[in-house]
Backbone as JSON Lines, residues from 0, in Angstrom:
{"i":0,"aa":"M","n":[-20.44,21.28,-20.18],"ca":[-20.74,21.4,-18.76],"c":[-21.91,22.36,-18.57]}
{"i":1,"aa":"S","n":[-22.78,21.98,-17.68],"ca":[-23.91,22.84,-17.36],"c":[-23.47,23.89,-16.33]}
{"i":2,"aa":"T","n":[-24.34,24.86,-16.09],"ca":[-24.05,25.88,-15.08],"c":[-23.87,25.23,-13.72]}
{"i":3,"aa":"R","n":[-24.69,24.24,-13.43],"ca":[-24.58,23.51,-12.16],"c":[-23.21,22.85,-12.02]}
{"i":4,"aa":"D","n":[-22.73,22.22,-13.09],"ca":[-21.42,21.58,-13.06],"c":[-20.31,22.59,-12.81]}
{"i":5,"aa":"I","n":[-20.39,23.74,-13.47],"ca":[-19.37,24.78,-13.3],"c":[-19.35,25.28,-11.86]}
{"i":6,"aa":"V","n":[-20.54,25.47,-11.29],"ca":[-20.62,25.93,-9.9],"c":[-20.03,24.88,-8.96]}
{"i":7,"aa":"L","n":[-20.34,23.61,-9.19],"ca":[-19.81,22.54,-8.33],"c":[-18.28,22.45,-8.44]}
{"i":8,"aa":"V","n":[-17.76,22.58,-9.66],"ca":[-16.3,22.55,-9.85],"c":[-15.66,23.71,-9.1]}
{"i":9,"aa":"A","n":[-16.22,24.9,-9.24],"ca":[-15.66,26.07,-8.55],"c":[-15.78,25.92,-7.04]}
{"i":10,"aa":"L","n":[-16.89,25.37,-6.57],"ca":[-17.09,25.16,-5.13],"c":[-16.05,24.21,-4.57]}
{"i":11,"aa":"F","n":[-15.81,23.1,-5.25],"ca":[-14.84,22.15,-4.73],"c":[-13.41,22.64,-4.89]}
{"i":12,"aa":"A","n":[-13.14,23.45,-5.9],"ca":[-11.82,24.09,-5.99],"c":[-11.63,25.0,-4.79]}
{"i":13,"aa":"A","n":[-12.67,25.73,-4.42],"ca":[-12.59,26.61,-3.25],"c":[-12.4,25.8,-1.97]}
{"i":14,"aa":"I","n":[-13.06,24.66,-1.88],"ca":[-12.88,23.8,-0.7],"c":[-11.43,23.33,-0.6]}
{"i":15,"aa":"I","n":[-10.84,22.95,-1.72],"ca":[-9.44,22.51,-1.72],"c":[-8.53,23.65,-1.27]}
{"i":16,"aa":"V","n":[-8.79,24.85,-1.75],"ca":[-7.99,26.01,-1.37],"c":[-8.13,26.29,0.13]}
{"i":17,"aa":"V","n":[-9.35,26.26,0.63],"ca":[-9.59,26.53,2.06],"c":[-8.92,25.46,2.92]}
{"i":18,"aa":"L","n":[-8.95,24.21,2.49],"ca":[-8.27,23.16,3.25],"c":[-6.76,23.39,3.3]}
{"i":19,"aa":"G","n":[-6.22,24.08,2.31],"ca":[-4.81,24.42,2.32],"c":[-4.47,25.49,3.35]}
{"i":20,"aa":"M","n":[-5.48,26.25,3.78],"ca":[-5.26,27.3,4.77],"c":[-5.26,26.77,6.2]}
{"i":21,"aa":"L","n":[-5.77,25.56,6.38],"ca":[-5.77,24.98,7.72],"c":[-4.34,24.7,8.16]}
{"i":22,"aa":"P","n":[-4.03,24.94,9.42],"ca":[-2.66,24.66,9.87],"c":[-2.38,23.16,9.85]}
{"i":23,"aa":"P","n":[-1.15,22.78,9.59],"ca":[-0.79,21.36,9.56],"c":[-1.06,20.69,10.92]}
{"i":24,"aa":"I","n":[-1.39,19.43,10.85],"ca":[-1.65,18.64,12.06],"c":[-0.41,17.8,12.34]}
{"i":25,"aa":"T","n":[0.02,17.81,13.58],"ca":[1.18,16.98,13.95],"c":[0.75,15.97,15.01]}
{"i":26,"aa":"F","n":[1.24,14.76,14.85],"ca":[1.02,13.69,15.81],"c":[2.37,13.27,16.35]}
{"i":27,"aa":"G","n":[2.4,12.78,17.58],"ca":[3.66,12.36,18.18],"c":[4.33,11.2,17.46]}
{"i":28,"aa":"F","n":[3.51,10.3,16.89],"ca":[4.1,9.12,16.25],"c":[4.45,9.35,14.79]}
{"i":29,"aa":"I","n":[4.08,10.51,14.22],"ca":[4.43,10.84,12.84],"c":[5.27,12.12,12.87]}
{"i":30,"aa":"P","n":[6.52,12.03,12.45],"ca":[7.4,13.2,12.55],"c":[7.11,14.31,11.54]}
{"i":31,"aa":"V","n":[6.27,14.05,10.55],"ca":[6.02,15.02,9.49],"c":[4.59,15.55,9.64]}
{"i":32,"aa":"P","n":[4.39,16.87,9.54],"ca":[3.03,17.4,9.65],"c":[2.16,16.97,8.48]}
{"i":33,"aa":"I","n":[0.88,16.86,8.73],"ca":[-0.07,16.43,7.72],"c":[-0.97,17.62,7.36]}
{"i":34,"aa":"T","n":[-1.08,17.91,6.07],"ca":[-1.95,19.0,5.63],"c":[-3.29,18.41,5.17]}
{"i":35,"aa":"A","n":[-4.3,19.25,5.15],"ca":[-5.65,18.78,4.83],"c":[-6.01,18.92,3.36]}
{"i":36,"aa":"Q","n":[-5.14,19.5,2.57],"ca":[-5.49,19.82,1.19],"c":[-5.79,18.58,0.34]}
{"i":37,"aa":"S","n":[-5.09,17.49,0.57],"ca":[-5.36,16.29,-0.22],"c":[-6.72,15.68,0.11]}
{"i":38,"aa":"L","n":[-7.29,16.03,1.26],"ca":[-8.65,15.61,1.57],"c":[-9.62,16.17,0.54]}
{"i":39,"aa":"G","n":[-9.39,17.4,0.11],"ca":[-10.24,18.01,-0.9],"c":[-10.22,17.27,-2.22]}
{"i":40,"aa":"V","n":[-9.07,16.71,-2.57],"ca":[-8.95,15.92,-3.79],"c":[-9.83,14.68,-3.69]}
{"i":41,"aa":"M","n":[-9.77,14.01,-2.54],"ca":[-10.59,12.81,-2.33],"c":[-12.07,13.17,-2.32]}
{"i":42,"aa":"L","n":[-12.42,14.26,-1.67],"ca":[-13.82,14.7,-1.62],"c":[-14.34,15.02,-3.02]}
{"i":43,"aa":"A","n":[-13.54,15.73,-3.8],"ca":[-13.97,16.1,-5.15],"c":[-14.25,14.86,-5.99]}
{"i":44,"aa":"G","n":[-13.37,13.89,-5.94],"ca":[-13.58,12.67,-6.72],"c":[-14.76,11.86,-6.23]}
{"i":45,"aa":"C","n":[-14.87,11.68,-4.93],"ca":[-15.95,10.86,-4.37],"c":[-17.32,11.51,-4.52]}
{"i":46,"aa":"I","n":[-17.41,12.8,-4.4],"ca":[-18.71,13.47,-4.42],"c":[-19.12,13.91,-5.82]}
{"i":47,"aa":"L","n":[-18.17,14.46,-6.59],"ca":[-18.51,15.0,-7.9],"c":[-18.35,14.0,-9.04]}
{"i":48,"aa":"G","n":[-17.53,12.97,-8.84],"ca":[-17.27,12.04,-9.92],"c":[-15.97,12.37,-10.63]}
{"i":49,"aa":"A","n":[-15.67,11.59,-11.66],"ca":[-14.38,11.67,-12.33],"c":[-14.14,13.0,-13.03]}
{"i":50,"aa":"K","n":[-15.03,13.37,-13.93],"ca":[-14.78,14.56,-14.75],"c":[-14.84,15.85,-13.94]}
{"i":51,"aa":"R","n":[-15.88,16.02,-13.16],"ca":[-16.01,17.26,-12.38],"c":[-14.98,17.33,-11.26]}
{"i":52,"aa":"G","n":[-14.66,16.18,-10.63],"ca":[-13.64,16.16,-9.59],"c":[-12.27,16.55,-10.13]}
{"i":53,"aa":"A","n":[-11.92,15.98,-11.29],"ca":[-10.64,16.31,-11.93],"c":[-10.64,17.77,-12.37]}
{"i":54,"aa":"A","n":[-11.77,18.28,-12.84],"ca":[-11.85,19.69,-13.26],"c":[-11.63,20.62,-12.07]}
{"i":55,"aa":"A","n":[-12.17,20.25,-10.91],"ca":[-11.97,21.08,-9.71],"c":[-10.49,21.13,-9.33]}
{"i":56,"aa":"C","n":[-9.82,19.99,-9.39],"ca":[-8.39,19.95,-9.07],"c":[-7.57,20.68,-10.14]}
{"i":57,"aa":"L","n":[-7.96,20.54,-11.38],"ca":[-7.27,21.26,-12.46],"c":[-7.41,22.76,-12.28]}
{"i":58,"aa":"L","n":[-8.56,23.21,-11.83],"ca":[-8.77,24.64,-11.56],"c":[-7.81,25.12,-10.47]}
{"i":59,"aa":"V","n":[-7.64,24.33,-9.42],"ca":[-6.69,24.7,-8.35],"c":[-5.28,24.76,-8.9]}
{"i":60,"aa":"V","n":[-4.9,23.78,-9.72],"ca":[-3.56,23.77,-10.31],"c":[-3.36,24.99,-11.2]}
{"i":61,"aa":"L","n":[-4.39,25.39,-11.94],"ca":[-4.29,26.61,-12.77],"c":[-4.16,27.86,-11.9]}
{"i":62,"aa":"L","n":[-4.87,27.9,-10.78],"ca":[-4.73,29.03,-9.85],"c":[-3.3,29.11,-9.31]}
{"i":63,"aa":"V","n":[-2.71,27.95,-9.04],"ca":[-1.31,27.91,-8.59],"c":[-0.41,28.44,-9.71]}
{"i":64,"aa":"A","n":[-0.65,27.98,-10.93],"ca":[0.2,28.37,-12.07],"c":[0.17,29.87,-12.33]}
{"i":65,"aa":"I","n":[-0.97,30.53,-12.1],"ca":[-1.01,31.98,-12.35],"c":[-0.47,32.79,-11.18]}
{"i":66,"aa":"G","n":[-0.05,32.07,-10.13],"ca":[0.64,32.76,-9.05],"c":[-0.14,32.98,-7.78]}
{"i":67,"aa":"L","n":[-1.36,32.53,-7.7],"ca":[-2.12,32.72,-6.47],"c":[-1.59,31.8,-5.37]}
{"i":68,"aa":"P","n":[-1.48,32.29,-4.16],"ca":[-0.92,31.49,-3.06],"c":[-1.97,30.56,-2.44]}
{"i":69,"aa":"V","n":[-2.42,29.57,-3.2],"ca":[-3.51,28.72,-2.76],"c":[-3.06,27.37,-2.19]}
{"i":70,"aa":"L","n":[-1.78,27.11,-2.23],"ca":[-1.29,25.85,-1.67],"c":[-1.01,26.01,-0.18]}
{"i":71,"aa":"S","n":[-0.91,24.9,0.51],"ca":[-0.6,24.92,1.93],"c":[0.7,25.69,2.15]}
{"i":72,"aa":"G","n":[0.7,26.56,3.13],"ca":[1.87,27.39,3.4],"c":[1.89,28.65,2.55]}
{"i":73,"aa":"G","n":[0.83,28.92,1.78],"ca":[0.77,30.14,0.97],"c":[1.63,30.11,-0.27]}
{"i":74,"aa":"R","n":[1.93,28.9,-0.76],"ca":[2.76,28.81,-1.96],"c":[1.93,28.93,-3.22]}
{"i":75,"aa":"G","n":[2.54,29.37,-4.29],"ca":[1.9,29.47,-5.59],"c":[2.91,29.96,-6.61]}
{"i":76,"aa":"G","n":[2.54,29.94,-7.87],"ca":[3.43,30.39,-8.94],"c":[4.06,29.24,-9.7]}
{"i":77,"aa":"L","n":[4.65,29.58,-10.82],"ca":[5.25,28.55,-11.68],"c":[6.43,27.83,-11.03]}
{"i":78,"aa":"A","n":[7.08,28.49,-10.06],"ca":[8.23,27.86,-9.4],"c":[7.82,26.57,-8.68]}
{"i":79,"aa":"V","n":[6.58,26.47,-8.26],"ca":[6.09,25.27,-7.58],"c":[6.2,24.06,-8.52]}
{"i":80,"aa":"F","n":[5.99,24.29,-9.82],"ca":[6.02,23.2,-10.79],"c":[7.44,22.75,-11.13]}
{"i":81,"aa":"A","n":[8.42,23.52,-10.71],"ca":[9.81,23.11,-10.89],"c":[10.38,22.5,-9.61]}
{"i":82,"aa":"G","n":[9.56,22.47,-8.58],"ca":[10.01,21.95,-7.28],"c":[9.76,20.47,-7.12]}
{"i":83,"aa":"P","n":[10.17,19.94,-6.0],"ca":[10.07,18.49,-5.77],"c":[8.65,17.98,-5.55]}
{"i":84,"aa":"T","n":[7.7,18.86,-5.26],"ca":[6.33,18.4,-5.0],"c":[5.39,18.58,-6.19]}
{"i":85,"aa":"A","n":[5.93,18.96,-7.35],"ca":[5.09,19.19,-8.53],"c":[4.33,17.93,-8.95]}
{"i":86,"aa":"G","n":[4.93,16.79,-8.77],"ca":[4.27,15.54,-9.14],"c":[2.98,15.3,-8.36]}
{"i":87,"aa":"Y","n":[2.97,15.76,-7.12],"ca":[1.76,15.62,-6.32],"c":[0.64,16.5,-6.86]}
{"i":88,"aa":"L","n":[0.98,17.69,-7.35],"ca":[-0.03,18.58,-7.93],"c":[-0.66,17.95,-9.17]}
{"i":89,"aa":"V","n":[0.16,17.41,-10.03],"ca":[-0.35,16.71,-11.21],"c":[-1.14,15.48,-10.75]}
{"i":90,"aa":"G","n":[-0.65,14.84,-9.71],"ca":[-1.32,13.68,-9.15],"c":[-2.71,14.0,-8.61]}
{"i":91,"aa":"W","n":[-2.91,15.23,-8.16],"ca":[-4.25,15.63,-7.68],"c":[-5.29,15.48,-8.78]}
{"i":92,"aa":"V","n":[-4.97,15.93,-9.97],"ca":[-5.92,15.87,-11.08],"c":[-6.2,14.41,-11.45]}
{"i":93,"aa":"A","n":[-5.14,13.65,-11.63],"ca":[-5.31,12.24,-11.98],"c":[-5.96,11.47,-10.83]}
{"i":94,"aa":"G","n":[-5.58,11.78,-9.59],"ca":[-6.13,11.1,-8.43],"c":[-7.62,11.36,-8.26]}
{"i":95,"aa":"A","n":[-8.05,12.6,-8.46],"ca":[-9.48,12.92,-8.38],"c":[-10.25,12.21,-9.48]}
{"i":96,"aa":"F","n":[-9.65,12.13,-10.67],"ca":[-10.31,11.44,-11.78],"c":[-10.49,9.96,-11.46]}
{"i":97,"aa":"V","n":[-9.43,9.31,-11.01],"ca":[-9.5,7.87,-10.69],"c":[-10.44,7.63,-9.51]}
{"i":98,"aa":"T","n":[-10.36,8.49,-8.49],"ca":[-11.27,8.37,-7.35],"c":[-12.72,8.44,-7.82]}
{"i":99,"aa":"G","n":[-13.02,9.42,-8.63],"ca":[-14.37,9.58,-9.15],"c":[-14.8,8.43,-10.03]}
{"i":100,"aa":"L","n":[-13.9,7.95,-10.87],"ca":[-14.21,6.84,-11.76],"c":[-14.56,5.58,-10.96]}
{"i":101,"aa":"I","n":[-13.78,5.3,-9.94],"ca":[-14.05,4.12,-9.1],"c":[-15.37,4.3,-8.35]}
{"i":102,"aa":"A","n":[-15.59,5.48,-7.8],"ca":[-16.83,5.74,-7.07],"c":[-18.04,5.62,-8.0]}
{"i":103,"aa":"E","n":[-17.93,6.17,-9.2],"ca":[-19.04,6.1,-10.15],"c":[-19.37,4.66,-10.51]}
{"i":104,"aa":"R","n":[-18.36,3.82,-10.6],"ca":[-18.59,2.42,-11.0],"c":[-19.05,1.54,-9.84]}
{"i":105,"aa":"L","n":[-18.63,1.86,-8.63],"ca":[-18.92,0.98,-7.5],"c":[-20.13,1.37,-6.67]}
{"i":106,"aa":"V","n":[-20.38,2.66,-6.51],"ca":[-21.44,3.12,-5.6],"c":[-22.78,3.11,-6.32]}
{"i":107,"aa":"R","n":[-23.75,2.44,-5.69],"ca":[-25.12,2.37,-6.21],"c":[-26.1,2.69,-5.09]}
{"i":108,"aa":"D","n":[-27.2,3.33,-5.43],"ca":[-28.22,3.62,-4.43],"c":[-28.85,2.35,-3.87]}
{"i":109,"aa":"S","n":[-28.85,1.29,-4.66],"ca":[-29.45,0.03,-4.23],"c":[-28.58,-0.76,-3.24]}
{"i":110,"aa":"Q","n":[-27.34,-0.33,-3.04],"ca":[-26.43,-1.03,-2.12],"c":[-26.77,-0.73,-0.67]}
{"i":111,"aa":"T","n":[-26.26,-1.6,0.19],"ca":[-26.37,-1.34,1.62],"c":[-25.44,-0.18,1.98]}
{"i":112,"aa":"E","n":[-25.7,0.43,3.12],"ca":[-24.83,1.52,3.57],"c":[-23.39,1.06,3.68]}
{"i":113,"aa":"F","n":[-23.19,-0.12,4.24],"ca":[-21.83,-0.63,4.42],"c":[-21.1,-0.73,3.09]}
{"i":114,"aa":"M","n":[-21.79,-1.24,2.05],"ca":[-21.14,-1.37,0.74],"c":[-20.84,0.01,0.14]}
{"i":115,"aa":"Q","n":[-21.7,0.98,0.37],"ca":[-21.42,2.32,-0.12],"c":[-20.22,2.92,0.61]}
{"i":116,"aa":"F","n":[-20.18,2.73,1.93],"ca":[-19.02,3.2,2.7],"c":[-17.74,2.55,2.17]}
{"i":117,"aa":"A","n":[-17.78,1.24,1.99],"ca":[-16.59,0.5,1.53],"c":[-16.17,0.97,0.13]}
{"i":118,"aa":"S","n":[-17.15,1.21,-0.73],"ca":[-16.83,1.66,-2.1],"c":[-16.19,3.04,-2.11]}
{"i":119,"aa":"F","n":[-16.75,3.96,-1.31],"ca":[-16.16,5.29,-1.23],"c":[-14.75,5.24,-0.64]}
{"i":120,"aa":"F","n":[-14.56,4.41,0.39],"ca":[-13.23,4.3,1.0],"c":[-12.23,3.74,0.01]}
{"i":121,"aa":"L","n":[-12.62,2.69,-0.71],"ca":[-11.73,2.1,-1.72],"c":[-11.37,3.13,-2.78]}
{"i":122,"aa":"A","n":[-12.35,3.9,-3.24],"ca":[-12.1,4.92,-4.25],"c":[-11.11,5.97,-3.73]}
{"i":123,"aa":"A","n":[-11.32,6.41,-2.49],"ca":[-10.44,7.44,-1.92],"c":[-9.02,6.91,-1.72]}
{"i":124,"aa":"V","n":[-8.89,5.66,-1.33],"ca":[-7.55,5.09,-1.11],"c":[-6.83,4.87,-2.44]}
{"i":125,"aa":"V","n":[-7.5,4.26,-3.41],"ca":[-6.84,3.96,-4.68],"c":[-6.5,5.24,-5.45]}
{"i":126,"aa":"G","n":[-7.48,6.13,-5.6],"ca":[-7.24,7.35,-6.37],"c":[-6.57,8.44,-5.58]}
{"i":127,"aa":"G","n":[-7.11,8.73,-4.4],"ca":[-6.63,9.85,-3.59],"c":[-5.3,9.62,-2.92]}
{"i":128,"aa":"I","n":[-4.96,8.36,-2.71],"ca":[-3.65,8.06,-2.12],"c":[-2.76,7.39,-3.17]}
{"i":129,"aa":"G","n":[-3.21,6.28,-3.73],"ca":[-2.38,5.49,-4.66],"c":[-1.91,6.26,-5.88]}
{"i":130,"aa":"V","n":[-2.83,6.86,-6.59],"ca":[-2.47,7.58,-7.83],"c":[-1.66,8.83,-7.52]}
{"i":131,"aa":"V","n":[-2.1,9.58,-6.5],"ca":[-1.38,10.81,-6.14],"c":[0.05,10.47,-5.71]}
{"i":132,"aa":"Y","n":[0.19,9.43,-4.89],"ca":[1.53,9.02,-4.45],"c":[2.38,8.53,-5.62]}
{"i":133,"aa":"L","n":[1.79,7.77,-6.53],"ca":[2.55,7.24,-7.65],"c":[3.19,8.36,-8.46]}
{"i":134,"aa":"L","n":[2.39,9.36,-8.82],"ca":[2.93,10.48,-9.6],"c":[3.84,11.37,-8.76]}
{"i":135,"aa":"G","n":[3.45,11.61,-7.52],"ca":[4.24,12.47,-6.65],"c":[5.59,11.88,-6.31]}
{"i":136,"aa":"I","n":[5.6,10.62,-5.98],"ca":[6.86,9.96,-5.62],"c":[7.77,9.82,-6.83]}
{"i":137,"aa":"A","n":[7.18,9.54,-7.99],"ca":[8.0,9.43,-9.21],"c":[8.72,10.75,-9.49]}
{"i":138,"aa":"W","n":[7.99,11.88,-9.4],"ca":[8.61,13.18,-9.64],"c":[9.63,13.53,-8.56]}
{"i":139,"aa":"L","n":[9.26,13.26,-7.3],"ca":[10.17,13.54,-6.19],"c":[11.45,12.74,-6.33]}
{"i":140,"aa":"S","n":[11.33,11.49,-6.74],"ca":[12.49,10.64,-6.96],"c":[13.38,11.21,-8.07]}
{"i":141,"aa":"F","n":[12.77,11.65,-9.15],"ca":[13.5,12.25,-10.26],"c":[14.22,13.52,-9.82]}
{"i":142,"aa":"M","n":[13.52,14.38,-9.1],"ca":[14.09,15.66,-8.68],"c":[15.2,15.5,-7.64]}
{"i":143,"aa":"S","n":[15.05,14.52,-6.75],"ca":[16.04,14.35,-5.69],"c":[17.2,13.46,-6.11]}
{"i":144,"aa":"G","n":[17.04,12.75,-7.21],"ca":[18.09,11.86,-7.67],"c":[18.17,10.56,-6.87]}
{"i":145,"aa":"K","n":[17.17,10.29,-6.06],"ca":[17.16,9.07,-5.27],"c":[16.33,8.0,-5.97]}
{"i":146,"aa":"A","n":[16.52,6.77,-5.57],"ca":[15.78,5.67,-6.16],"c":[14.3,5.79,-5.81]}
{"i":147,"aa":"F","n":[13.45,5.31,-6.71],"ca":[12.01,5.38,-6.48],"c":[11.62,4.66,-5.2]}
{"i":148,"aa":"V","n":[12.19,3.48,-4.98],"ca":[11.84,2.7,-3.79],"c":[12.25,3.43,-2.51]}
{"i":149,"aa":"E","n":[13.41,4.04,-2.53],"ca":[13.88,4.79,-1.36],"c":[12.93,5.97,-1.06]}
{"i":150,"aa":"T","n":[12.52,6.66,-2.1],"ca":[11.59,7.78,-1.93],"c":[10.23,7.29,-1.46]}
{"i":151,"aa":"A","n":[9.79,6.16,-2.0],"ca":[8.49,5.6,-1.59],"c":[8.51,5.19,-0.12]}
{"i":152,"aa":"I","n":[9.59,4.59,0.32],"ca":[9.69,4.19,1.73],"c":[9.68,5.41,2.63]}
{"i":153,"aa":"A","n":[10.37,6.46,2.23],"ca":[10.38,7.7,3.02],"c":[8.99,8.33,3.08]}
{"i":154,"aa":"S","n":[8.17,8.11,2.05],"ca":[6.83,8.7,2.01],"c":[5.81,7.92,2.83]}
{"i":155,"aa":"L","n":[6.17,6.77,3.32],"ca":[5.23,5.95,4.1],"c":[4.76,6.64,5.38]}
{"i":156,"aa":"V","n":[5.51,7.61,5.88],"ca":[5.1,8.3,7.11],"c":[3.79,9.07,6.91]}
{"i":157,"aa":"F","n":[3.42,9.37,5.67],"ca":[2.2,10.11,5.41],"c":[0.96,9.22,5.3]}
{"i":158,"aa":"I","n":[1.16,7.92,5.18],"ca":[0.04,7.0,4.97],"c":[-0.99,7.05,6.1]}
{"i":159,"aa":"P","n":[-0.61,7.02,7.38],"ca":[-1.65,7.07,8.43],"c":[-2.55,8.31,8.33]}
{"i":160,"aa":"G","n":[-1.96,9.45,8.09],"ca":[-2.75,10.67,7.95],"c":[-3.65,10.63,6.73]}
{"i":161,"aa":"D","n":[-3.13,10.08,5.64],"ca":[-3.95,10.0,4.43],"c":[-5.07,8.97,4.57]}
{"i":162,"aa":"L","n":[-4.85,7.94,5.34],"ca":[-5.94,6.98,5.6],"c":[-7.04,7.63,6.43]}
{"i":163,"aa":"I","n":[-6.66,8.5,7.36],"ca":[-7.66,9.25,8.12],"c":[-8.45,10.16,7.18]}
{"i":164,"aa":"K","n":[-7.75,10.82,6.25],"ca":[-8.44,11.68,5.29],"c":[-9.37,10.87,4.39]}
{"i":165,"aa":"A","n":[-8.95,9.68,3.98],"ca":[-9.8,8.81,3.16],"c":[-11.05,8.41,3.94]}
{"i":166,"aa":"F","n":[-10.9,8.18,5.23],"ca":[-12.05,7.84,6.08],"c":[-13.02,9.01,6.17]}
{"i":167,"aa":"V","n":[-12.49,10.21,6.35],"ca":[-13.34,11.41,6.41],"c":[-14.04,11.64,5.06]}
{"i":168,"aa":"A","n":[-13.31,11.44,3.96],"ca":[-13.91,11.59,2.63],"c":[-15.02,10.56,2.44]}
{"i":169,"aa":"M","n":[-14.81,9.35,2.92],"ca":[-15.82,8.31,2.83],"c":[-17.1,8.73,3.57]}
{"i":170,"aa":"L","n":[-16.95,9.23,4.8],"ca":[-18.1,9.65,5.58],"c":[-18.85,10.8,4.9]}
{"i":171,"aa":"A","n":[-18.12,11.79,4.43],"ca":[-18.74,12.94,3.78],"c":[-19.42,12.54,2.48]}
{"i":172,"aa":"A","n":[-18.76,11.72,1.68],"ca":[-19.34,11.3,0.4],"c":[-20.61,10.49,0.6]}
{"i":173,"aa":"R","n":[-20.61,9.61,1.58],"ca":[-21.82,8.82,1.86],"c":[-22.95,9.71,2.35]}
{"i":174,"aa":"A","n":[-22.65,10.71,3.17],"ca":[-23.68,11.63,3.65],"c":[-24.28,12.42,2.49]}
{"i":175,"aa":"V","n":[-23.44,12.91,1.6],"ca":[-23.94,13.66,0.44],"c":[-24.72,12.74,-0.49]}
{"i":176,"aa":"Q","n":[-24.24,11.54,-0.68],"ca":[-24.92,10.57,-1.56],"c":[-26.32,10.26,-1.02]}
{"i":177,"aa":"A","n":[-26.44,10.16,0.29],"ca":[-27.75,9.84,0.89],"c":[-28.7,11.03,0.83]}
{"i":178,"aa":"G","n":[-28.18,12.25,0.99],"ca":[-29.05,13.42,1.05],"c":[-29.26,14.15,-0.25]}
{"i":179,"aa":"Y","n":[-28.21,14.27,-1.05],"ca":[-28.27,15.05,-2.27],"c":[-27.26,14.47,-3.26]}
{"i":180,"aa":"P","n":[-27.59,13.34,-3.89],"ca":[-26.61,12.66,-4.73],"c":[-26.14,13.5,-5.91]}
{"i":181,"aa":"L","n":[-24.84,13.64,-6.03],"ca":[-24.23,14.37,-7.13],"c":[-23.4,13.46,-8.02]}
{"i":182,"aa":"L","n":[-23.11,12.26,-7.55],"ca":[-22.22,11.34,-8.23],"c":[-22.89,10.74,-9.46]}
{"i":183,"aa":"P","n":[-22.3,10.95,-10.66],"ca":[-22.85,10.3,-11.85],"c":[-22.71,8.78,-11.74]}
{"i":184,"aa":"V","n":[-23.63,8.06,-12.33],"ca":[-23.6,6.6,-12.28],"c":[-23.06,6.06,-13.58]}
{"i":185,"aa":"R","n":[-22.07,5.2,-13.49],"ca":[-21.52,4.54,-14.69],"c":[-21.78,3.05,-14.57]}
{"i":186,"aa":"T","n":[-21.89,2.41,-15.7],"ca":[-22.1,0.95,-15.69],"c":[-20.87,0.24,-16.14]}
């Protein structure tokens, strides 16, 4: 990794931490509050790419492991990894990697704006929602002793908020791509 890569990883880790400090958003039609921290995972993957995006999320997970209160609600420490949401933390790293991998493969400067928007949105949904949910729900199901399908159905209340975050990540990633491209290109 170059110095530039290290700075970008640290910057996006800081963005993820700051997004965790934002108060949860509540909507009348969704009974569960939505936090902004997973938006940082989508942004890291879409803007930095697979390796650097995953490294930024891994850095946040390491900060949690050493006890810093960087998660939403001021949580941190090894106890978080024994809790029901530990799968989502692991899912952040894998989700950022998959988000970045899809973005690197689909987004091209030669594409129309619409295709770039669509590619970033697809990357954010598949990696930032799909992969994170897959690992998070699997762990939550294991910890709660409930069936995977039952846990997955209960998690559907978060989908509208996460789709909004994917939309915001798409807009931000396209803006950065147009002005100061950081996304590595894969063939």
